[in-house]
Amino acid sequence: MDEKILEVKNLTTRFNTPKGMVTAVDGVSFDVFKGKSLGIVGESGSGKSVTALSIMRLIPTPPGEIAAGEVKLNGEDILTLPDLDMRRIRGNKIGMIFQEPMTSLNPVFTVGNQIEEVIALHEKLSKVERRNKAIEMLDLVGIPSPEKRVREYPHQLSGGMRQRVMIAMALACEPEVLIADEPSTALDVTIQAQILELMKKLQDELGMGIIMITHDLGVVAEVCHDVAVMYCGKIIEQASVVDLFKNPRHPYTKGLISSIPSFDSTSLEEKKRLTTIEGIVPSLLDLPQGCYFQDRCFNVKEECRGGQGAPCLRSLDNHNHMVSCFNPI
C-alpha cells in the first residue's frame, strides 16, 4: 500500500476585497503519496496556485486567510504550527518551485548564494560545505559547468537554466513533498521535456511526492499518477490519470480533453476544428446558484440551475473516481 505523506482536508482560503469576500479555495481535499505525483489542472483563476500557497502558508494576511481545513504532513496538522516551526518545514520537508523563475530569483545575488541560503536555514554546514552542496545540486539538475554557474547571476542564465536553479533550490534539503507550480511555463518544448524528465528522474531517486500544478493536460499525462480538476476554487473531478483520460465524467473535464490537438488523423478530411469550451469562468464574487459550470455546460439540466448549491464531490462506479456533477456523462 502506498505511503501517504500529505493529507489536505476541506481546505478553504478567502480574500477580503473591496467588492466583498472571495473564496478562492473552497473545501479542497486530496492526498499525496510517497513516490507518486498528483496533477492539479484547471483554467487560470481556478484556485490551483492559491491551494499551493495555502499548503505552504504563504497567503498574505491580510487580505487573505486560511478559513478552514487541515493540511497534515506525516499526520501533523501544519496549519496549527507556530510561524517559527512552519519556517523549518518550508524548503526542508516541503519544497516549492514557483511559477516564474525570473521574478522568484533575486537578481542581485548569485544563484549559488541563493541555494546556499536555503541550505544554511535547515542544515548545520560550514560555508565551504554549503558551496560544495550548491555545486552538487546544480550538477544534479543537469546544469553544465556547475562550478562556474554557481558564481553567476540569474540574468546570465537562460530560462531553462533558471528553472533548473529553482528546482535545485527546492530540492537542496531533499524534501518529502515537492510542489511544482507551472514548472515548464514559458519554456520551449525541448527544454520543457527536459525539465519534466528531470523531475521524474529525481522523484525516482529521492522518493518524494509531487504536486504538479498546470493547465496543460499533456504534462499531466506525462508525469502524474493521479489528477484533480479544479473549477472556481473547487475540485470537480478526481481520478487516476489513466481513468480520467479514458473515461472523463464531468462535462468540463470532457471539454478540456477534447480540446487537446490530435495527431491521429492522416488526411485533411479527418482533421476537424479543435473543440472549445464556450463562455468564460464566472466571477467568484457572483457565482451562479447550483453548479458553477452551468452556463458553459453542454449537458446542463434544470436541476443544475437549482438553489440547492453546488454539487458535492462523490464516488461513482469506481470508488477512486470522484466527480462533482448533478448529471455526470
GROMACS .gro file of C-alpha atoms in nm:
model
  329
    1MET     CA    1   0.000   0.000   0.000
    2ASP     CA    2   0.128   0.348  -0.091
    3GLU     CA    3   0.261   0.559   0.196
    4LYS     CA    4   0.062   0.880   0.249
    5ILE     CA    5   0.285   1.184   0.307
    6LEU     CA    6   0.049   1.482   0.277
    7GLU     CA    7  -0.323   1.493   0.350
    8VAL     CA    8  -0.530   1.801   0.264
    9LYS     CA    9  -0.884   1.810   0.410
   10ASN     CA   10  -1.155   2.068   0.335
   11LEU     CA   11  -0.902   2.347   0.275
   12THR     CA   12  -1.075   2.684   0.242
   13THR     CA   13  -0.895   3.012   0.165
   14ARG     CA   14  -1.065   3.351   0.139
   15PHE     CA   15  -0.966   3.704   0.041
   16ASN     CA   16  -1.128   4.023   0.165
   17THR     CA   17  -1.154   4.251  -0.138
   18PRO     CA   18  -1.308   4.600  -0.176
   19LYS     CA   19  -1.602   4.435  -0.353
   20GLY     CA   20  -1.656   4.164  -0.091
   21MET     CA   21  -1.527   3.834   0.038
   22VAL     CA   22  -1.392   3.594  -0.226
   23THR     CA   23  -1.349   3.221  -0.161
   24ALA     CA   24  -1.057   3.125  -0.385
   25VAL     CA   25  -1.020   2.770  -0.248
   26ASP     CA   26  -1.345   2.608  -0.139
   27GLY     CA   27  -1.330   2.282   0.058
   28VAL     CA   28  -1.044   2.120  -0.134
   29SER     CA   29  -0.931   1.771  -0.026
   30PHE     CA   30  -0.665   1.537  -0.167
   31ASP     CA   31  -0.375   1.310  -0.064
   32VAL     CA   32  -0.013   1.293  -0.181
   33PHE     CA   33   0.175   0.963  -0.162
   34LYS     CA   34   0.545   0.882  -0.147
   35GLY     CA   35   0.696   0.844  -0.493
   36LYS     CA   36   0.370   0.949  -0.664
   37SER     CA   37   0.265   1.265  -0.848
   38LEU     CA   38  -0.071   1.442  -0.821
   39GLY     CA   39  -0.163   1.678  -1.103
   40ILE     CA   40  -0.389   1.976  -1.029
   41VAL     CA   41  -0.531   2.121  -1.351
   42GLY     CA   42  -0.774   2.392  -1.450
   43GLU     CA   43  -0.804   2.730  -1.618
   44SER     CA   44  -0.642   3.046  -1.483
   45GLY     CA   45  -0.824   3.161  -1.171
   46SER     CA   46  -0.946   2.814  -1.075
   47GLY     CA   47  -0.756   2.818  -0.744
   48LYS     CA   48  -0.457   2.595  -0.825
   49SER     CA   49  -0.178   2.830  -0.714
   50VAL     CA   50  -0.372   2.958  -0.412
   51THR     CA   51  -0.409   2.595  -0.300
   52ALA     CA   52  -0.032   2.551  -0.318
   53LEU     CA   53   0.039   2.877  -0.134
   54SER     CA   54  -0.214   2.779   0.133
   55ILE     CA   55  -0.033   2.449   0.191
   56MET     CA   56   0.291   2.644   0.234
   57ARG     CA   57   0.113   2.906   0.449
   58LEU     CA   58   0.231   3.183   0.218
   59ILE     CA   59  -0.107   3.352   0.181
   60PRO     CA   60  -0.069   3.729   0.253
   61THR     CA   61  -0.268   3.810   0.568
   62PRO     CA   62  -0.449   4.045   0.526
   63PRO     CA   63  -0.627   4.040   0.286
   64GLY     CA   64  -0.618   3.659   0.272
   65GLU     CA   65  -0.688   3.397   0.534
   66ILE     CA   66  -0.698   3.020   0.556
   67ALA     CA   67  -1.051   2.999   0.691
   68ALA     CA   68  -1.086   2.624   0.743
   69GLY     CA   69  -0.938   2.282   0.683
   70GLU     CA   70  -0.635   2.071   0.769
   71VAL     CA   71  -0.301   2.012   0.600
   72LYS     CA   72  -0.138   1.708   0.759
   73LEU     CA   73   0.227   1.630   0.688
   74ASN     CA   74   0.303   1.280   0.815
   75GLY     CA   75  -0.003   1.309   1.040
   76GLU     CA   76   0.078   1.654   1.186
   77ASP     CA   77  -0.151   1.947   1.100
   78ILE     CA   78   0.094   2.216   0.985
   79LEU     CA   79  -0.179   2.483   0.973
   80THR     CA   80  -0.175   2.490   1.354
   81LEU     CA   81   0.204   2.521   1.394
   82PRO     CA   82   0.371   2.843   1.515
   83ASP     CA   83   0.534   3.051   1.242
   84LEU     CA   84   0.885   2.953   1.352
   85ASP     CA   85   0.807   2.582   1.320
   86MET     CA   86   0.650   2.640   0.979
   87ARG     CA   87   0.967   2.813   0.859
   88ARG     CA   88   1.159   2.496   0.944
   89ILE     CA   89   0.922   2.296   0.722
   90ARG     CA   90   0.929   2.526   0.417
   91GLY     CA   91   1.219   2.434   0.194
   92ASN     CA   92   1.307   2.143   0.420
   93LYS     CA   93   1.016   1.896   0.428
   94ILE     CA   94   0.808   2.075   0.164
   95GLY     CA   95   0.982   2.238  -0.131
   96MET     CA   96   0.820   2.459  -0.394
   97ILE     CA   97   0.912   2.554  -0.749
   98PHE     CA   98   0.746   2.889  -0.811
   99GLN     CA   99   0.578   2.980  -1.137
  100GLU     CA  100   0.821   3.238  -1.279
  101PRO     CA  101   1.191   3.186  -1.203
  102MET     CA  102   1.300   3.533  -1.316
  103THR     CA  103   1.080   3.702  -1.057
  104SER     CA  104   1.138   3.436  -0.790
  105LEU     CA  105   1.518   3.457  -0.804
  106ASN     CA  106   1.684   3.763  -0.653
  107PRO     CA  107   1.869   3.948  -0.932
  108VAL     CA  108   2.138   4.095  -0.701
  109PHE     CA  109   2.262   3.762  -0.560
  110THR     CA  110   2.437   3.480  -0.742
  111VAL     CA  111   2.244   3.158  -0.788
  112GLY     CA  112   2.497   2.989  -0.560
  113ASN     CA  113   2.425   3.237  -0.279
  114GLN     CA  114   2.052   3.171  -0.310
  115ILE     CA  115   2.087   2.793  -0.300
  116GLU     CA  116   2.328   2.820  -0.005
  117GLU     CA  117   2.078   3.036   0.185
  118VAL     CA  118   1.822   2.753   0.172
  119ILE     CA  119   2.082   2.505   0.294
  120ALA     CA  120   2.200   2.737   0.574
  121LEU     CA  121   1.845   2.772   0.707
  122HIS     CA  122   1.797   2.400   0.755
  123GLU     CA  123   2.137   2.230   0.779
  124LYS     CA  124   2.439   2.297   1.001
  125LEU     CA  125   2.713   2.306   0.740
  126SER     CA  126   3.023   2.518   0.701
  127LYS     CA  127   3.049   2.781   0.427
  128VAL     CA  128   3.267   2.553   0.216
  129GLU     CA  129   3.028   2.261   0.263
  130ARG     CA  130   2.734   2.478   0.163
  131ARG     CA  131   2.912   2.591  -0.154
  132ASN     CA  132   3.002   2.232  -0.241
  133LYS     CA  133   2.643   2.122  -0.190
  134ALA     CA  134   2.517   2.409  -0.409
  135ILE     CA  135   2.752   2.294  -0.685
  136GLU     CA  136   2.633   1.937  -0.632
  137MET     CA  137   2.269   2.045  -0.666
  138LEU     CA  138   2.337   2.237  -0.988
  139ASP     CA  139   2.510   1.929  -1.126
  140LEU     CA  140   2.217   1.712  -1.013
  141VAL     CA  141   1.968   1.919  -1.214
  142GLY     CA  142   2.184   1.899  -1.524
  143ILE     CA  143   2.343   2.245  -1.540
  144PRO     CA  144   2.678   2.222  -1.724
  145SER     CA  145   2.994   2.362  -1.559
  146PRO     CA  146   2.825   2.398  -1.216
  147GLU     CA  147   3.149   2.531  -1.059
  148LYS     CA  148   3.123   2.830  -1.294
  149ARG     CA  149   2.745   2.874  -1.293
  150VAL     CA  150   2.731   2.883  -0.912
  151ARG     CA  151   2.900   3.227  -0.929
  152GLU     CA  152   2.666   3.370  -1.193
  153TYR     CA  153   2.356   3.588  -1.155
  154PRO     CA  154   2.007   3.494  -1.276
  155HIS     CA  155   2.019   3.731  -1.575
  156GLN     CA  156   2.326   3.545  -1.704
  157LEU     CA  157   2.131   3.220  -1.737
  158SER     CA  158   1.876   3.108  -1.994
  159GLY     CA  159   1.512   3.046  -1.900
  160GLY     CA  160   1.567   2.672  -1.887
  161MET     CA  161   1.873   2.710  -1.664
  162ARG     CA  162   1.687   2.947  -1.428
  163GLN     CA  163   1.410   2.689  -1.398
  164ARG     CA  164   1.671   2.425  -1.315
  165VAL     CA  165   1.815   2.657  -1.047
  166MET     CA  166   1.466   2.684  -0.895
  167ILE     CA  167   1.444   2.304  -0.890
  168ALA     CA  168   1.790   2.285  -0.730
  169MET     CA  169   1.678   2.528  -0.455
  170ALA     CA  170   1.358   2.332  -0.396
  171LEU     CA  171   1.547   2.002  -0.370
  172ALA     CA  172   1.851   2.127  -0.175
  173CYS     CA  173   1.728   1.976   0.153
  174GLU     CA  174   1.568   1.668  -0.007
  175PRO     CA  175   1.202   1.748   0.077
  176GLU     CA  176   0.939   1.481   0.122
  177VAL     CA  177   0.690   1.681  -0.087
  178LEU     CA  178   0.765   1.899  -0.389
  179ILE     CA  179   0.507   2.150  -0.514
  180ALA     CA  180   0.574   2.247  -0.877
  181ASP     CA  181   0.367   2.547  -0.988
  182GLU     CA  182   0.370   2.553  -1.369
  183PRO     CA  183   0.737   2.442  -1.378
  184SER     CA  184   0.756   2.436  -1.758
  185THR     CA  185   0.557   2.750  -1.846
  186ALA     CA  186   0.724   2.986  -2.097
  187LEU     CA  187   0.986   2.725  -2.188
  188ASP     CA  188   1.023   2.588  -2.539
  189VAL     CA  189   0.908   2.230  -2.590
  190THR     CA  190   1.258   2.082  -2.588
  191ILE     CA  191   1.351   2.241  -2.254
  192GLN     CA  192   1.003   2.158  -2.119
  193ALA     CA  193   1.058   1.790  -2.196
  194GLN     CA  194   1.399   1.801  -2.026
  195ILE     CA  195   1.255   1.964  -1.712
  196LEU     CA  196   0.974   1.707  -1.687
  197GLU     CA  197   1.214   1.419  -1.744
  198LEU     CA  198   1.443   1.563  -1.476
  199MET     CA  199   1.159   1.581  -1.224
  200LYS     CA  200   1.060   1.219  -1.289
  201LYS     CA  201   1.422   1.109  -1.251
  202LEU     CA  202   1.468   1.297  -0.923
  203GLN     CA  203   1.138   1.162  -0.790
  204ASP     CA  204   1.255   0.807  -0.857
  205GLU     CA  205   1.587   0.876  -0.683
  206LEU     CA  206   1.452   1.067  -0.381
  207GLY     CA  207   1.108   0.903  -0.343
  208MET     CA  208   0.932   1.234  -0.288
  209GLY     CA  209   0.567   1.308  -0.354
  210ILE     CA  210   0.498   1.575  -0.616
  211ILE     CA  211   0.206   1.814  -0.661
  212MET     CA  212   0.218   1.927  -1.025
  213ILE     CA  213   0.013   2.242  -1.086
  214THR     CA  214  -0.054   2.304  -1.455
  215HIS     CA  215  -0.311   2.396  -1.717
  216ASP     CA  216  -0.152   2.151  -1.963
  217LEU     CA  217  -0.312   1.807  -1.970
  218GLY     CA  218  -0.019   1.685  -2.178
  219VAL     CA  219   0.211   1.748  -1.882
  220VAL     CA  220  -0.030   1.562  -1.654
  221ALA     CA  221  -0.036   1.261  -1.887
  222GLU     CA  222   0.344   1.263  -1.898
  223VAL     CA  223   0.437   1.277  -1.529
  224CYS     CA  224   0.136   1.229  -1.299
  225HIS     CA  225  -0.025   0.923  -1.142
  226ASP     CA  226  -0.344   1.093  -1.020
  227VAL     CA  227  -0.520   1.414  -1.119
  228ALA     CA  228  -0.762   1.663  -0.964
  229VAL     CA  229  -0.951   1.904  -1.191
  230MET     CA  230  -1.036   2.242  -1.033
  231TYR     CA  231  -1.301   2.496  -1.130
  232CYS     CA  232  -1.397   2.811  -0.936
  233GLY     CA  233  -1.200   2.701  -0.629
  234LYS     CA  234  -1.346   2.351  -0.610
  235ILE     CA  235  -1.225   2.008  -0.719
  236ILE     CA  236  -1.487   1.892  -0.968
  237GLU     CA  237  -1.329   1.561  -1.074
  238GLN     CA  238  -1.059   1.341  -0.923
  239ALA     CA  239  -0.924   1.008  -1.051
  240SER     CA  240  -0.616   0.824  -1.166
  241VAL     CA  241  -0.467   0.971  -1.483
  242VAL     CA  242  -0.549   0.659  -1.685
  243ASP     CA  243  -0.912   0.654  -1.567
  244LEU     CA  244  -0.961   1.027  -1.619
  245PHE     CA  245  -0.833   1.029  -1.977
  246LYS     CA  246  -1.013   0.707  -2.065
  247ASN     CA  247  -1.347   0.797  -1.907
  248PRO     CA  248  -1.393   1.166  -1.810
  249ARG     CA  249  -1.726   1.207  -1.628
  250HIS     CA  250  -1.755   1.585  -1.578
  251PRO     CA  251  -1.850   1.792  -1.886
  252TYR     CA  252  -1.571   2.039  -1.804
  253THR     CA  253  -1.308   1.764  -1.796
  254LYS     CA  254  -1.452   1.623  -2.120
  255GLY     CA  255  -1.414   1.967  -2.277
  256LEU     CA  256  -1.055   2.004  -2.161
  257ILE     CA  257  -0.955   1.666  -2.302
  258SER     CA  258  -1.144   1.724  -2.628
  259SER     CA  259  -0.953   2.049  -2.681
  260ILE     CA  260  -0.619   1.865  -2.699
  261PRO     CA  261  -0.491   1.852  -3.060
  262SER     CA  262  -0.496   1.502  -3.213
  263PHE     CA  263  -0.227   1.372  -3.444
  264ASP     CA  264  -0.409   1.051  -3.534
  265SER     CA  265  -0.579   1.177  -3.850
  266THR     CA  266  -0.399   1.107  -4.174
  267SER     CA  267  -0.596   1.321  -4.419
  268LEU     CA  268  -0.738   1.672  -4.431
  269GLU     CA  269  -1.091   1.531  -4.432
  270GLU     CA  270  -1.032   1.362  -4.095
  271LYS     CA  271  -0.891   1.677  -3.936
  272LYS     CA  272  -1.152   1.879  -3.752
  273ARG     CA  273  -1.152   2.210  -3.569
  274LEU     CA  274  -1.048   2.186  -3.206
  275THR     CA  275  -1.332   2.162  -2.957
  276THR     CA  276  -1.368   2.473  -2.742
  277ILE     CA  277  -1.544   2.537  -2.412
  278GLU     CA  278  -1.776   2.828  -2.476
  279GLY     CA  279  -1.810   3.118  -2.234
  280ILE     CA  280  -1.585   3.236  -1.952
  281VAL     CA  281  -1.522   3.138  -1.590
  282PRO     CA  282  -1.777   3.318  -1.368
  283SER     CA  283  -1.661   3.581  -1.122
  284LEU     CA  284  -1.601   3.445  -0.771
  285LEU     CA  285  -1.796   3.748  -0.647
  286ASP     CA  286  -2.104   3.646  -0.844
  287LEU     CA  287  -2.122   3.268  -0.868
  288PRO     CA  288  -2.442   3.116  -1.010
  289GLN     CA  289  -2.687   2.920  -0.798
  290GLY     CA  290  -2.636   2.546  -0.836
  291CYS     CA  291  -2.347   2.418  -1.049
  292TYR     CA  292  -2.081   2.679  -1.123
  293PHE     CA  293  -2.026   2.534  -1.472
  294GLN     CA  294  -2.393   2.551  -1.579
  295ASP     CA  295  -2.364   2.843  -1.824
  296ARG     CA  296  -2.086   2.668  -2.020
  297CYS     CA  297  -2.210   2.310  -1.999
  298PHE     CA  298  -2.339   2.111  -2.299
  299ASN     CA  299  -2.519   1.871  -2.064
  300VAL     CA  300  -2.695   2.122  -1.839
  301LYS     CA  301  -3.035   2.024  -1.694
  302GLU     CA  302  -3.295   2.212  -1.491
  303GLU     CA  303  -3.165   2.069  -1.163
  304CYS     CA  304  -2.821   2.214  -1.236
  305ARG     CA  305  -2.966   2.564  -1.207
  306GLY     CA  306  -3.148   2.497  -0.881
  307GLY     CA  307  -3.095   2.670  -0.550
  308GLN     CA  308  -2.953   2.364  -0.371
  309GLY     CA  309  -2.599   2.488  -0.412
  310ALA     CA  310  -2.303   2.338  -0.595
  311PRO     CA  311  -2.297   1.957  -0.629
  312CYS     CA  312  -2.078   1.764  -0.385
  313LEU     CA  313  -1.778   1.555  -0.487
  314ARG     CA  314  -1.895   1.193  -0.483
  315SER     CA  315  -1.770   0.849  -0.585
  316LEU     CA  316  -1.902   0.687  -0.900
  317ASP     CA  317  -1.888   0.319  -1.001
  318ASN     CA  318  -1.513   0.317  -0.948
  319HIS     CA  319  -1.467   0.435  -0.587
  320ASN     CA  320  -1.138   0.601  -0.681
  321HIS     CA  321  -1.310   0.814  -0.946
  322MET     CA  322  -1.497   1.109  -0.795
  323VAL     CA  323  -1.699   1.380  -0.967
  324SER     CA  324  -1.892   1.690  -0.862
  325CYS     CA  325  -2.181   1.696  -1.107
  326PHE     CA  326  -2.560   1.654  -1.094
  327ASN     CA  327  -2.556   1.478  -1.435
  328PRO     CA  328  -2.219   1.309  -1.494
  329ILE     CA  329  -2.167   1.195  -1.850
   0.00000   0.00000   0.00000
